Short mmCIF file of C-alpha atoms and ligand atoms in Angstrom, two decimals:
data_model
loop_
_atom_site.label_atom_id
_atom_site.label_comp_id
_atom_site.label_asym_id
_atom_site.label_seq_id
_atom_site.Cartn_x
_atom_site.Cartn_y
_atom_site.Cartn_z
CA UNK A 1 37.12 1.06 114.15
CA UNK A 2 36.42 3.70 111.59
CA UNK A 3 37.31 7.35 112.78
CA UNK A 4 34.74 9.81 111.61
CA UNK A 5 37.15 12.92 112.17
CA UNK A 6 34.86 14.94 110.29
CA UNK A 7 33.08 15.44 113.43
CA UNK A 8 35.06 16.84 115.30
CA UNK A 9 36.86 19.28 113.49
CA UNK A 10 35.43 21.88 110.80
CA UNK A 11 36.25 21.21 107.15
CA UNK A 12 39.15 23.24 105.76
CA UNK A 13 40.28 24.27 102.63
CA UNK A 14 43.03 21.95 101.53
CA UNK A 15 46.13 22.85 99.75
CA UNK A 16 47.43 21.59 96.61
CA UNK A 17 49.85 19.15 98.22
CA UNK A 18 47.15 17.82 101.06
CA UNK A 19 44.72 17.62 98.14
CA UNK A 20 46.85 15.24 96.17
CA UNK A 21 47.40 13.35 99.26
CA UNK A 22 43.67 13.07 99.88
CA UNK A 23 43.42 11.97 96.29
CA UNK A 24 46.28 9.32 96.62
CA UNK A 25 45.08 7.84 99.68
CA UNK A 26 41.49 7.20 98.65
CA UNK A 27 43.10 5.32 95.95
CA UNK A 28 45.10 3.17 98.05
CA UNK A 29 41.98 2.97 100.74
CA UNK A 30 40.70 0.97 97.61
CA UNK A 31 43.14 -0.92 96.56
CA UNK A 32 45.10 -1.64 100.12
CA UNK A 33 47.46 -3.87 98.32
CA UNK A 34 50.03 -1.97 100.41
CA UNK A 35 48.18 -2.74 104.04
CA UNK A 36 51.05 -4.65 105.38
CA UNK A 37 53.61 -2.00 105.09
CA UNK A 38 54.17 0.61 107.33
CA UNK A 39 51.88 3.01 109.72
CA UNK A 40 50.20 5.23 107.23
CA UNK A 41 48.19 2.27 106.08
CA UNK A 42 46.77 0.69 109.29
CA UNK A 43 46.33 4.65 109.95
CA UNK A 44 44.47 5.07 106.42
CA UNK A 45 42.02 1.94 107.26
CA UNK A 46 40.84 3.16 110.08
CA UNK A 47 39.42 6.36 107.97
CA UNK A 48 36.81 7.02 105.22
CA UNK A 49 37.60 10.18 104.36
CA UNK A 50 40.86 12.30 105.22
CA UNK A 51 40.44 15.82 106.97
CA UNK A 52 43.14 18.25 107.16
CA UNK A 53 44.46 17.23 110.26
CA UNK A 54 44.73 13.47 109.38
CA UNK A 55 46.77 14.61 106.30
CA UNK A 56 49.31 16.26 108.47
CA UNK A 57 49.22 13.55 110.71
CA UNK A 58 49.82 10.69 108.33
CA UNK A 59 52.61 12.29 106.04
CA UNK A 60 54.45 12.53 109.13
CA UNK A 61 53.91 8.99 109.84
CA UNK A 62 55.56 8.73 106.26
CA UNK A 63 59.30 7.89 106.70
CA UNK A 64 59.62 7.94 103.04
CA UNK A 65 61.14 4.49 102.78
CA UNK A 66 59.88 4.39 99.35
CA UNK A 67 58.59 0.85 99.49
CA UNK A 68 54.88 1.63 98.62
CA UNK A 69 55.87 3.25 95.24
CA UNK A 70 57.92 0.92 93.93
CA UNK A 71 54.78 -1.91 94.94
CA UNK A 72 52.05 0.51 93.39
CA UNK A 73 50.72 -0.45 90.33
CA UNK A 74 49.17 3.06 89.98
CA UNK A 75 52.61 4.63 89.86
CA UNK A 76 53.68 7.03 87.33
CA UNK A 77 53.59 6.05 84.45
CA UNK A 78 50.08 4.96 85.12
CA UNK A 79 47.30 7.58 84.60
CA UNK A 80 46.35 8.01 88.62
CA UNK A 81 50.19 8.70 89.13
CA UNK A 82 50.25 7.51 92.64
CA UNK A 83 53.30 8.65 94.50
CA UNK A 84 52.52 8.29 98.33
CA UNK A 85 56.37 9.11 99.47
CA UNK A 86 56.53 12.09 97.05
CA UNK A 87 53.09 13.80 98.08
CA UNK A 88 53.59 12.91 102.01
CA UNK A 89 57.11 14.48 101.72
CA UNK A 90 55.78 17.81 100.42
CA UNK A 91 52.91 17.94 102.86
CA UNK A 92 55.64 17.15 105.42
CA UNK A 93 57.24 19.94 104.47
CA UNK A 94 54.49 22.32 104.84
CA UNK A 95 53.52 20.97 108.19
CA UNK A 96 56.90 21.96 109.73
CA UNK A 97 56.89 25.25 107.98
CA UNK A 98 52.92 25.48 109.10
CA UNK A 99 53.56 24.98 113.17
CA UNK A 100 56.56 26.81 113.02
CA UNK A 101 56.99 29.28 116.17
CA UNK A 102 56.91 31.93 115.19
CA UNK A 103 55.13 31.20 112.73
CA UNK A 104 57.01 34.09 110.48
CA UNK A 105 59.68 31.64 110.73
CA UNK A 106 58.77 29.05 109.07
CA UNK A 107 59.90 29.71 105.72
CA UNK A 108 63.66 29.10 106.54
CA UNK A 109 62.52 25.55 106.42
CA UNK A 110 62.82 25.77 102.77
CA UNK A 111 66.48 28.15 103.21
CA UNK A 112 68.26 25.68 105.28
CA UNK A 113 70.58 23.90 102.58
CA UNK A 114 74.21 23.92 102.38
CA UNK A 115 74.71 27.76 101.26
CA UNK A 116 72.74 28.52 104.42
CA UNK A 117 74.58 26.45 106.88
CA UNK A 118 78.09 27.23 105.35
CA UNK A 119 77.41 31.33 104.91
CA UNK A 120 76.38 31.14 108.84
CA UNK A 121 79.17 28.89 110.12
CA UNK A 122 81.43 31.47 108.33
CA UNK A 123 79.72 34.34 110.02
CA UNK A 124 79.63 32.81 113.24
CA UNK A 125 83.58 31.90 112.82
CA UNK A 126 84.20 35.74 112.14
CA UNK A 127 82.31 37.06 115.00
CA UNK A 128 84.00 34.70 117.16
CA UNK A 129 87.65 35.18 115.63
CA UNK A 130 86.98 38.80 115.66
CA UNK A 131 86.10 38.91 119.48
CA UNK A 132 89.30 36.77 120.58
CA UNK A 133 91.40 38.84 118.21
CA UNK A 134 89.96 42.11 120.08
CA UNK A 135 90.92 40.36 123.53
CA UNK A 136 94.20 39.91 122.86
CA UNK A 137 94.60 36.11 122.56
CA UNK A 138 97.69 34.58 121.01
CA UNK A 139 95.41 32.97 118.28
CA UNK A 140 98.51 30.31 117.50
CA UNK A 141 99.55 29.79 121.00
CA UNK A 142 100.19 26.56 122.85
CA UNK A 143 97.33 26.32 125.27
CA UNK A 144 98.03 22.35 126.24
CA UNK A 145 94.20 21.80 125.21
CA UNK A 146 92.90 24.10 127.47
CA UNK A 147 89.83 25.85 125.75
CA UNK A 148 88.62 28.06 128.61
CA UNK A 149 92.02 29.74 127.71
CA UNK A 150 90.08 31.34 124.63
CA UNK A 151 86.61 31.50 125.62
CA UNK A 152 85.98 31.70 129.67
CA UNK A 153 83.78 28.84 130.43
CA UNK A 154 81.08 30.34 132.00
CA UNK A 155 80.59 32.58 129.05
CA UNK A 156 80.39 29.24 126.51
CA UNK A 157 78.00 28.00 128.91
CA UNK A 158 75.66 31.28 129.19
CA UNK A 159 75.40 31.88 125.65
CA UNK A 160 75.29 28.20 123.94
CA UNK A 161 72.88 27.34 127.07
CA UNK A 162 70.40 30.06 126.48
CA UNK A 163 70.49 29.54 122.75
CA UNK A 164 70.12 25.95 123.38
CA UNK A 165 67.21 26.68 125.79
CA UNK A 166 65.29 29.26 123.48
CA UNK A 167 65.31 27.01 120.17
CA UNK A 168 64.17 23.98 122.18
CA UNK A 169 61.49 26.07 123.85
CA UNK A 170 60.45 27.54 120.37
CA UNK A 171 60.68 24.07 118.50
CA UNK A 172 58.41 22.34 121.84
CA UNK A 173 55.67 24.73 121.20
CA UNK A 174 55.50 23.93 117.53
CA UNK A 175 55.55 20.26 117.99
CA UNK A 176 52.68 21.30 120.87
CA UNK A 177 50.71 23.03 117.94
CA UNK A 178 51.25 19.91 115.97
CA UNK A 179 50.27 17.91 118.74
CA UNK A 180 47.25 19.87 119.97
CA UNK A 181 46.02 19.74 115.70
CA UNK A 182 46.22 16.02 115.35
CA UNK A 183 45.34 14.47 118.93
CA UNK A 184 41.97 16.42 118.42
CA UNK A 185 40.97 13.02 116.95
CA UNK A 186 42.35 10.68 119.50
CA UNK A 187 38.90 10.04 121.44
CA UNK A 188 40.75 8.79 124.52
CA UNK A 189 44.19 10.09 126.32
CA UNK A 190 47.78 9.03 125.77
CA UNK A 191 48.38 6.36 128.27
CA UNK A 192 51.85 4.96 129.30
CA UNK A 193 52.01 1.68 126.83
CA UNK A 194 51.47 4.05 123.97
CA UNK A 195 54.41 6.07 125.09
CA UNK A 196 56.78 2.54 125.32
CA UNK A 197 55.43 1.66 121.62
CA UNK A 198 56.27 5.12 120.54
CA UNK A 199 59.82 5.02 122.04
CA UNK A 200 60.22 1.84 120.44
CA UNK A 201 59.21 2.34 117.09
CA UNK A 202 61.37 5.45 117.34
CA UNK A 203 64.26 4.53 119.16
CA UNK A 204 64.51 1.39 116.23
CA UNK A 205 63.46 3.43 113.58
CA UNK A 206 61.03 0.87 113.19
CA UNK A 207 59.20 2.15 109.76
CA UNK A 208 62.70 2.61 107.87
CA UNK A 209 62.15 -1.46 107.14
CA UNK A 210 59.57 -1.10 105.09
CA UNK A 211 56.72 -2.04 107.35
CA UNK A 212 57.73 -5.71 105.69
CA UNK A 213 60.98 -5.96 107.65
CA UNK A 214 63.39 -6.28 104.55
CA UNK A 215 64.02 -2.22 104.29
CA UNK A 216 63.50 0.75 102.09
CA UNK A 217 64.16 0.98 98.43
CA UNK A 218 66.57 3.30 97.17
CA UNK A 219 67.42 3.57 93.52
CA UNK A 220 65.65 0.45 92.36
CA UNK A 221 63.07 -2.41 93.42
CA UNK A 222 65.72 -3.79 95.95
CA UNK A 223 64.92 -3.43 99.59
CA UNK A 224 67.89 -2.40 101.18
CA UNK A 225 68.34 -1.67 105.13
CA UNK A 226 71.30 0.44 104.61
CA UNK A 227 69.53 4.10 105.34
CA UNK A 228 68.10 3.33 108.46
CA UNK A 229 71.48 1.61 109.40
CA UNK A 230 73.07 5.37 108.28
CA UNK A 231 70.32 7.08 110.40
CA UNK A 232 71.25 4.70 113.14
CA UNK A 233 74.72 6.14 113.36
CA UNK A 234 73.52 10.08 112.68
CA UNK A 235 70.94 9.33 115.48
CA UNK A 236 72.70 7.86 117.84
CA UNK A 237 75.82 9.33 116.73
CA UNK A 238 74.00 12.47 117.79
CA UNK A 239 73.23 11.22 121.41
CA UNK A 240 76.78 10.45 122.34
CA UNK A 241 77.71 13.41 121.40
CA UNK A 242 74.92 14.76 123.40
CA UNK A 243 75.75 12.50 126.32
CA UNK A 244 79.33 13.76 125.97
CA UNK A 245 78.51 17.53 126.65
CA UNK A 246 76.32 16.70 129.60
CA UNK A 247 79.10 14.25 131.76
CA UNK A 248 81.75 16.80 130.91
CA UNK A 249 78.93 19.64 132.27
CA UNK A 250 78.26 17.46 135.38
CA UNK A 251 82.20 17.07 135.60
CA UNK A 252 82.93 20.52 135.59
CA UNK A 253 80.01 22.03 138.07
CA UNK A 254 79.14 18.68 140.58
CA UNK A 255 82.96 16.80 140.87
CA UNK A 256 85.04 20.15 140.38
CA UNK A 257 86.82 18.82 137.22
CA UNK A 258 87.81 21.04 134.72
CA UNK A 259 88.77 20.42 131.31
CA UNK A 260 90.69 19.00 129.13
CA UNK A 261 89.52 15.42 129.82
CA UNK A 262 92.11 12.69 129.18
CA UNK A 263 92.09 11.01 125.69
CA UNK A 264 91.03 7.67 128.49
CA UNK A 265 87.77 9.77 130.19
CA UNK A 266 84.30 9.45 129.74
CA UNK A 267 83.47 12.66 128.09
CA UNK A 268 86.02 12.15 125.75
CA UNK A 269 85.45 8.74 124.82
CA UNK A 270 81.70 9.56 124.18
CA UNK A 271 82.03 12.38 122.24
CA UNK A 272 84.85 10.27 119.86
CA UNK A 273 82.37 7.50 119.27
CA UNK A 274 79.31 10.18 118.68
CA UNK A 275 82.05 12.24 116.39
CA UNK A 276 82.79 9.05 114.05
CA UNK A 277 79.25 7.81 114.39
CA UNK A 278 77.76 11.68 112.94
CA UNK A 279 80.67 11.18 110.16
CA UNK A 280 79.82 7.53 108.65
CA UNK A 281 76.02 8.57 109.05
CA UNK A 282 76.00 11.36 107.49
CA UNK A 283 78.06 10.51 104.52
CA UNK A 284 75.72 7.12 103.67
CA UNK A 285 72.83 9.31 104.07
CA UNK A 286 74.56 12.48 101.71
CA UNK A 287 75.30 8.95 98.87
CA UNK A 288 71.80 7.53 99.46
CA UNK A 289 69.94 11.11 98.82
CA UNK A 290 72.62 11.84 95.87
CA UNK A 291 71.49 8.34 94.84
CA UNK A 292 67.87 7.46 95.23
CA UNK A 293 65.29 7.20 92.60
CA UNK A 294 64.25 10.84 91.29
CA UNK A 295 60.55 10.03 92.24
CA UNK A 296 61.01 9.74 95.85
CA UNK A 297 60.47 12.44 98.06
CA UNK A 298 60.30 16.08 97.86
CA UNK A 299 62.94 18.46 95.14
CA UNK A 300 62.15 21.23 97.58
CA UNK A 301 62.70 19.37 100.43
CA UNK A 302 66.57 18.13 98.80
CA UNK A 303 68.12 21.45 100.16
CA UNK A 304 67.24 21.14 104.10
CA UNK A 305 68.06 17.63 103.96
CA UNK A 306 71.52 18.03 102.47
CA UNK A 307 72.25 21.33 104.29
CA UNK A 308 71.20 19.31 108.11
CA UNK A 309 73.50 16.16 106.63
CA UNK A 310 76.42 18.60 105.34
CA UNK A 311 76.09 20.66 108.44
CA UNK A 312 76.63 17.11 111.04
CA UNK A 313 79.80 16.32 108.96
CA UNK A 314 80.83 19.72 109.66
CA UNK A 315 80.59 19.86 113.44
CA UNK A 316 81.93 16.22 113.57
CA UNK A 317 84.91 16.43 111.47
CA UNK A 318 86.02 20.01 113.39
CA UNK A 319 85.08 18.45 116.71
CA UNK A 320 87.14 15.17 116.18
CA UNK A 321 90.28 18.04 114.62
CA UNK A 322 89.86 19.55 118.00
CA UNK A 323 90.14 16.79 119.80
CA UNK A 324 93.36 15.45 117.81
CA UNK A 325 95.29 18.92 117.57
CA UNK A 326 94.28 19.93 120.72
CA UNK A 327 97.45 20.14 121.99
CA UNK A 328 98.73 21.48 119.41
CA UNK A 329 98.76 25.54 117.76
CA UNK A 330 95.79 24.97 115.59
CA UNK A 331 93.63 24.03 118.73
CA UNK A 332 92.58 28.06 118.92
CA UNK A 333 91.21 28.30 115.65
CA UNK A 334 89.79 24.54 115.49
CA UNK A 335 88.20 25.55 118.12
CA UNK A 336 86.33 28.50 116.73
CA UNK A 337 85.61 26.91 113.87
CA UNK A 338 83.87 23.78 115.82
CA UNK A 339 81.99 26.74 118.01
CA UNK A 340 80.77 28.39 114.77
CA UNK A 341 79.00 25.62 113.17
CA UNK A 342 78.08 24.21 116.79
CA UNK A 343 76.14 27.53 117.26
CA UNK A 344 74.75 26.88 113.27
CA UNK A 345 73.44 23.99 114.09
CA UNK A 346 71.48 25.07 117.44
CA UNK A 347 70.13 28.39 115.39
CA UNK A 348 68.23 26.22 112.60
CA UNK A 349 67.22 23.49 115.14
CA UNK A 350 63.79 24.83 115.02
CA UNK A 351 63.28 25.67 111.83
CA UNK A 352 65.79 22.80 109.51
CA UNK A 353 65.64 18.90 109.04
CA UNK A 354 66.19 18.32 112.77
CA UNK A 355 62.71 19.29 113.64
CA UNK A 356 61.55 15.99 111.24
CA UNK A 357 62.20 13.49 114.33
CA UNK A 358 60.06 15.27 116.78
CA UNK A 359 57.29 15.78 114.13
CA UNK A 360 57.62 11.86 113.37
CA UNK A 361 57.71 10.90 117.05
CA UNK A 362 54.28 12.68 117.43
CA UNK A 363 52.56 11.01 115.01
CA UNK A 364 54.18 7.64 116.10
CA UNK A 365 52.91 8.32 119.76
CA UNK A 366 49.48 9.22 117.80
CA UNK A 367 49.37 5.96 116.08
CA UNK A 368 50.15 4.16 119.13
CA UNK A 369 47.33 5.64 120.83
CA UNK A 370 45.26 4.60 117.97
CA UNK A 371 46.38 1.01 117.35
CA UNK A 372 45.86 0.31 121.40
CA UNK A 373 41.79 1.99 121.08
CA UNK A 374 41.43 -0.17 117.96
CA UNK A 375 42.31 -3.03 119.78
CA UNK A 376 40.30 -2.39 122.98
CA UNK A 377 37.43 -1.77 120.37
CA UNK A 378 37.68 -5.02 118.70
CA UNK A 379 37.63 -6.99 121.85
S1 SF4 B 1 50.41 2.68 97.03
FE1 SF4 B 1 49.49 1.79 95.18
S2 SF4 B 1 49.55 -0.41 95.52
FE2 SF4 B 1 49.85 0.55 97.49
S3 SF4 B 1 47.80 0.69 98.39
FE3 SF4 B 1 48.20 2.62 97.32
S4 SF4 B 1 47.34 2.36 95.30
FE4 SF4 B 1 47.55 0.32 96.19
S1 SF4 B 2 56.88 4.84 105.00
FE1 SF4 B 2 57.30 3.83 103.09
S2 SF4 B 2 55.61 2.39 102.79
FE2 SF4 B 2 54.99 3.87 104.31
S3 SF4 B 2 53.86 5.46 103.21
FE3 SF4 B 2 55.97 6.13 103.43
S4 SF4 B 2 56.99 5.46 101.58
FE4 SF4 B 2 55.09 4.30 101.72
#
């Protein structure tokens, strides 16, 4: 099945970055030594020339495992200089920073790095330490881990709520732009199989193998597994911690249980594994992008990535303090500082690294959609 996306939506003028890719991928569409790897090249087959939207939709298939460019025989040094993971990455980039709402906004994808994330935290650790100061709280007092003590809990729950609510309503409708750009050349609808393969390939982070099964290559030729086993932990990592926040929300307004949960509870034991899982993630993944092979990926993309990683450690490590001094005098100011880069994290959600896994789940659930027609078709 060839799709002639041509006719169906006008020709636009590329950019620079979606012209190289263009470039690139005609090359490989020759060559297709690379078939058996990941998405982007049972994607690439099924086209014979690459619009604008195809572009965005296949360097976010891209998971940048690397393991095309150290196969190509067309890489740099070769004349045609083929670098799929490098050109996808910096089309990548302009795709979040293109369906950014609003769209005025999008630019702070390239601001998020470490300086960003640490000047806010700060900020937000000021504001908050100036507005218990003004209240009157005994900043060093014993409070027997009792954080409603500091901040009254309906008032953590209005504000991190609505900010929680706004930046996932403002990052849905990009994704939704994204969406509505690149399903304009899925023929047929999404149906539910395409939604299990999706979650699958998502959920496993199915394309961080390679495509081949053996893993991504970092500095070198080897194939290693060990990113997608640090995303693994950040991920999932990530979801306990999630998970954590919700029980302990469902404790405190359906069973009339307030905290502090014991060190044995559900909450608590959730949010420790999530904590340790968003440290060890986060530090293999700071090594590996330290590490890896200066032609992978994106130089402009090295500050969001390492500002999202260094900004995980920092919620984890203050959130697993909190936990262990709890009890203890420092538990007021631990728990500012845990706020503060909490409240970082939710204000770049829409517009940092975050945003990459809903932008890749898209174009997964695209490609599912695709692989499933393809396979009707050549029935
Ligand atoms: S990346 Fe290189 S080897 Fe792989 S398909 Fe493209 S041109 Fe061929
Ligand atoms: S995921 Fe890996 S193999 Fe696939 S295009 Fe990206 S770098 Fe190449």
């Amino acid at each position: 099945m060839n799709i002639k996306a041509n006719n169906i939506i006008p020709v636009v003028q590329l950019t620079e970055n979606e012209e190289q890719v263009k470039q690139a991928l005609q090359i490989c569409n020759a060559c297709r030594y690379c078939e058996t790897f990941c998405a982007v090249f049972p994607a690439m087959t099924k086209r014979l020339e690459f619009t604008q939207a195809d572009i965005h939709y296949m360097a976010n298939l891209c998971h940048n495992c690397g393991a095309c460019l150290h196969a190509c025989q067309y890489a740099p040094p070769h004349e045609f200089g083929v670098n799929i993971p490098q050109v996808m990455a910096q089309v990548r980039l302009e795709t979040y920073q293109k369906f950014a709402v609003p769209a005025s906004f999008g630019s702070i994808y390239k601001k998020t790095g470490i300086s960003l994330v640490s000047a806010m935290s700060v900020l937000f650790f000021l504001i908050m330490l100036g507005g218990v100061l003004l209240n009157g709280t005994n900043l060093l007092g014993l409070y027997q881990g009792d954080f409603y003590a500091i901040f009254r809990h309906n008032f953590l729950a209005v504000l991190f709520g609505s900010v929680f609510i706004l930046v996932f309503v403002l990052l849905g409708l990009g994704i939704a732009k994204f969406w509505k750009r690149i399903s304009k050349i899925i023929p047929e609808g999404v149906e539910q199989p395409d939604i299990l393969q999706a979650s699958k390939n998502v959920l496993t982070l199915k394309y961080l193998d390679g495509g081949h099964g053996k893993g991504c290559n970092e500095e070198d030729d080897r194939y290693t597994q060990i990113r997608r086993v640090f995303h693994h932990f950040t991920m999932y990592g990530f979801l306990l911690c999630f998970a954590a926040t919700s029980v302990a929300t469902m404790y405190h307004y359906f069973l009339g249980l307030q905290a502090p949960y014991a060190y044995s509870s559900l909450p608590v034991i959730l949010g420790t594994l999530g904590g340790s899982g968003l440290i060890i993630g986060p530090i293999g993944l700071l090594y590996l992008n330290i590490k890896r092979h200066p032609l992978h990926g994106d130089v402009k993309q090295k500050p969001m990535d390492r500002g999202f990683i260094f900004l995980l450690l920092l919620i984890s490590v203050t959130g697993l303090l909190l936990l262990a001094f709890r009890d203890t005098s420092a538990m007021a100011l631990l728990l500012i500082a845990h706020l503060a880069t909490v409240m970082t994290f939710f204000l770049t959600i829409p517009f940092g690294k975050f945003a990459h896994g809903f932008y890749r789940s898209a174009a997964l659930l695209k490609f599912a959609v695709e692989e499933r027609i393809a396979k009707h078709h050549s029935k």
